[in-house]
Amino acid sequence: MTDLTIQSGQVIERVLSMELVRVTERAAVASAMLRGRGNEKAADQAAVDAMRRELNKLPIDGEIVIGEGERDEAPMLFIGERVGNRKGPKVDIAVDPLEGTTLCAKDMPGAIAVMAMANAGTLLYAPDVYMNKIAVGPGYAQGVVDLDASPEDNIHAIARAKGCKPHEVTALIMDRPRHEGLIAAVRKTGASIRLITDGDVAGVIFTTMPEKTGIDIYLGIGGAPEGVLAAAALRCVGGQMQGRLILDTQEKADRAFKMGVKDPVKKYDMSEMASGDVIVSATGVTDGALLAGVRMGKDVIETETLVYRSITGTVRRIHGEHRQFEKFKLD
Ligand code: VTB
């Protein structure tokens, strides 16, 4: 067994966390080169290509379990694709090479490149459907909020736990017509709502650093793949999250079933979405409350990355200065 080897049940060797930083850094820089050009597809493709290239250099035997889509629709980083040099441990990989393609295309805050790596078979194989989610950061009693409780009850519970009034609570919700009722219910409590247009992986992670982001609770419906990535990050720092897939057509239910979802209405806890040792890396593409975006200097490209490890709960914020620009081209 080499230092980089993971055997099932063993700790993901920590040296790999730096390798993941490289992967999301490259994806972030590749998409940042197309930031603000109004072309979501091109920015996403650049991130996908860079991420795939870097993943394939890693000493792992990886399988994409959360990716860019199904095999026939997504030519790269599709669900089931094998990545890595096959010489290392078997791992599950979840990727969102450019989370917030619209944010990147419009150079709006909050686009990130993000991925998670875990022991094989430990990440939820979520189909590309919506997920109803609720999340709070660390420091609360287990079960303080619940996906099945009313928004009003959840806001009051958080206020009680914080020892404050509901109007001192801030919830983060995606700005969508489907959230009209949710938004009205939260507003009725007096709580403040920060609406975001996209990017709820970062939105959920905001709850883990309320002193920096001002967010106490995430509520609402976003992508299921994004839910698993967020759950993986939260597991590392000890927040709480629940999610339920929205399988509102037979086609979605069938697709989920094929991916192993036996109970279509199951409420997943964070530790069921990411049950093994996991490493999560996220690099900023555009500036945001979580991470600074890529800075394109004349001689230096700067990146900011957060890397999380569940085994120790360590979070590192890594400032990268990249000087060999040719490295960001095809290699
Ligand atoms: C969600 C959210 C993502 O896109 O998937 C969203 O989780 C799509 O939702 O963070 P809509 O269909 O309502 O637009 C993101 O915001 C970005 O990929």
PDB file of N, CA, C and O and ligand atoms in Angstrom, residues 99-100 130 133 174 176 178 198-200 222-223 226, ligand 1:
ATOM      1  N   GLU A  99     -20.337  25.628 -10.995  1.00  0.00           N
ATOM      2  CA  GLU A  99     -21.623  25.755 -10.280  1.00  0.00           C
ATOM      3  C   GLU A  99     -22.034  27.222 -10.376  1.00  0.00           C
ATOM      4  O   GLU A  99     -21.393  28.099  -9.781  1.00  0.00           O
ATOM      5  N   GLY A 100     -23.076  27.462 -11.191  1.00  0.00           N
ATOM      6  CA  GLY A 100     -23.488  28.849 -11.437  1.00  0.00           C
ATOM      7  C   GLY A 100     -22.986  29.311 -12.789  1.00  0.00           C
ATOM      8  O   GLY A 100     -22.284  30.327 -12.891  1.00  0.00           O
ATOM      9  N   TYR A 130     -34.782  17.977  -8.992  1.00  0.00           N
ATOM     10  CA  TYR A 130     -34.741  18.928  -7.880  1.00  0.00           C
ATOM     11  C   TYR A 130     -34.718  18.199  -6.548  1.00  0.00           C
ATOM     12  O   TYR A 130     -35.116  17.040  -6.446  1.00  0.00           O
ATOM     13  N   LYS A 133     -34.518  21.163   0.212  1.00  0.00           N
ATOM     14  CA  LYS A 133     -33.394  21.123   1.161  1.00  0.00           C
ATOM     15  C   LYS A 133     -33.623  22.071   2.330  1.00  0.00           C
ATOM     16  O   LYS A 133     -34.283  23.093   2.194  1.00  0.00           O
ATOM     17  N   MET A 174     -33.434  30.511  -2.850  1.00  0.00           N
ATOM     18  CA  MET A 174     -33.265  30.843  -4.270  1.00  0.00           C
ATOM     19  C   MET A 174     -34.486  31.598  -4.776  1.00  0.00           C
ATOM     20  O   MET A 174     -35.618  31.245  -4.469  1.00  0.00           O
ATOM     21  N   ARG A 176     -37.055  32.113  -6.901  1.00  0.00           N
ATOM     22  CA  ARG A 176     -37.789  31.372  -7.940  1.00  0.00           C
ATOM     23  C   ARG A 176     -39.284  31.478  -7.658  1.00  0.00           C
ATOM     24  O   ARG A 176     -39.683  31.468  -6.481  1.00  0.00           O
ATOM     25  N   ARG A 178     -41.345  29.216  -7.714  1.00  0.00           N
ATOM     26  CA  ARG A 178     -41.774  28.059  -6.907  1.00  0.00           C
ATOM     27  C   ARG A 178     -41.626  28.311  -5.404  1.00  0.00           C
ATOM     28  O   ARG A 178     -42.157  27.552  -4.605  1.00  0.00           O
ATOM     29  N   ASP A 198     -28.822  32.009  -8.239  1.00  0.00           N
ATOM     30  CA  ASP A 198     -28.232  30.712  -8.585  1.00  0.00           C
ATOM     31  C   ASP A 198     -27.184  30.349  -7.560  1.00  0.00           C
ATOM     32  O   ASP A 198     -26.780  31.181  -6.772  1.00  0.00           O
ATOM     33  N   GLY A 199     -26.736  29.097  -7.624  1.00  0.00           N
ATOM     34  CA  GLY A 199     -25.567  28.714  -6.844  1.00  0.00           C
ATOM     35  C   GLY A 199     -25.866  28.347  -5.408  1.00  0.00           C
ATOM     36  O   GLY A 199     -25.376  28.969  -4.462  1.00  0.00           O
ATOM     37  N   ASP A 200     -26.671  27.279  -5.244  1.00  0.00           N
ATOM     38  CA  ASP A 200     -27.027  26.973  -3.860  1.00  0.00           C
ATOM     39  C   ASP A 200     -26.077  26.004  -3.161  1.00  0.00           C
ATOM     40  O   ASP A 200     -26.271  25.727  -1.984  1.00  0.00           O
ATOM     41  N   GLY A 222     -33.588  23.256  -4.867  1.00  0.00           N
ATOM     42  CA  GLY A 222     -32.524  23.448  -5.863  1.00  0.00           C
ATOM     43  C   GLY A 222     -32.189  22.101  -6.463  1.00  0.00           C
ATOM     44  O   GLY A 222     -32.929  21.129  -6.277  1.00  0.00           O
ATOM     45  N   GLY A 223     -31.065  22.023  -7.144  1.00  0.00           N
ATOM     46  CA  GLY A 223     -30.677  20.774  -7.792  1.00  0.00           C
ATOM     47  C   GLY A 223     -30.297  19.705  -6.771  1.00  0.00           C
ATOM     48  O   GLY A 223     -29.687  20.006  -5.743  1.00  0.00           O
ATOM     49  N   GLU A 226     -26.423  19.270  -6.610  1.00  0.00           N
ATOM     50  CA  GLU A 226     -25.867  20.353  -5.780  1.00  0.00           C
ATOM     51  C   GLU A 226     -26.119  20.063  -4.301  1.00  0.00           C
ATOM     52  O   GLU A 226     -25.313  20.433  -3.440  1.00  0.00           O
TER      53      GLU A 226
HETATM   54  C1  VTB B   1     -30.316  24.726  -9.139  1.00  0.00           C
HETATM   55  C2  VTB B   1     -29.300  25.116  -8.107  1.00  0.00           C
HETATM   56  C3  VTB B   1     -27.978  25.449  -8.744  1.00  0.00           C
HETATM   57  O1  VTB B   1     -29.152  26.028 -10.789  1.00  0.00           O
HETATM   58  O2  VTB B   1     -29.948  23.494  -9.723  1.00  0.00           O
HETATM   59  C4  VTB B   1     -30.406  25.800 -10.224  1.00  0.00           C
HETATM   60  O3  VTB B   1     -29.136  24.030  -7.223  1.00  0.00           O
HETATM   61  C5  VTB B   1     -31.419  25.448 -11.288  1.00  0.00           C
HETATM   62  O4  VTB B   1     -32.660  25.770 -10.795  1.00  0.00           O
HETATM   63  O5  VTB B   1     -27.103  25.955  -7.770  1.00  0.00           O
HETATM   64  P1  VTB B   1     -33.768  26.318 -11.764  1.00  0.00           P
HETATM   65  O6  VTB B   1     -34.173  25.161 -12.640  1.00  0.00           O
HETATM   66  O7  VTB B   1     -34.842  26.814 -10.896  1.00  0.00           O
HETATM   67  O8  VTB B   1     -33.148  27.424 -12.576  1.00  0.00           O
HETATM   68  C6  VTB B   1     -28.165  26.458  -9.881  1.00  0.00           C
HETATM   69  O9  VTB B   1     -28.576  27.704  -9.315  1.00  0.00           O
HETATM   70  C7  VTB B   1     -26.843  26.662 -10.654  1.00  0.00           C
HETATM   71  O10 VTB B   1     -26.498  25.482 -11.289  1.00  0.00           O
END
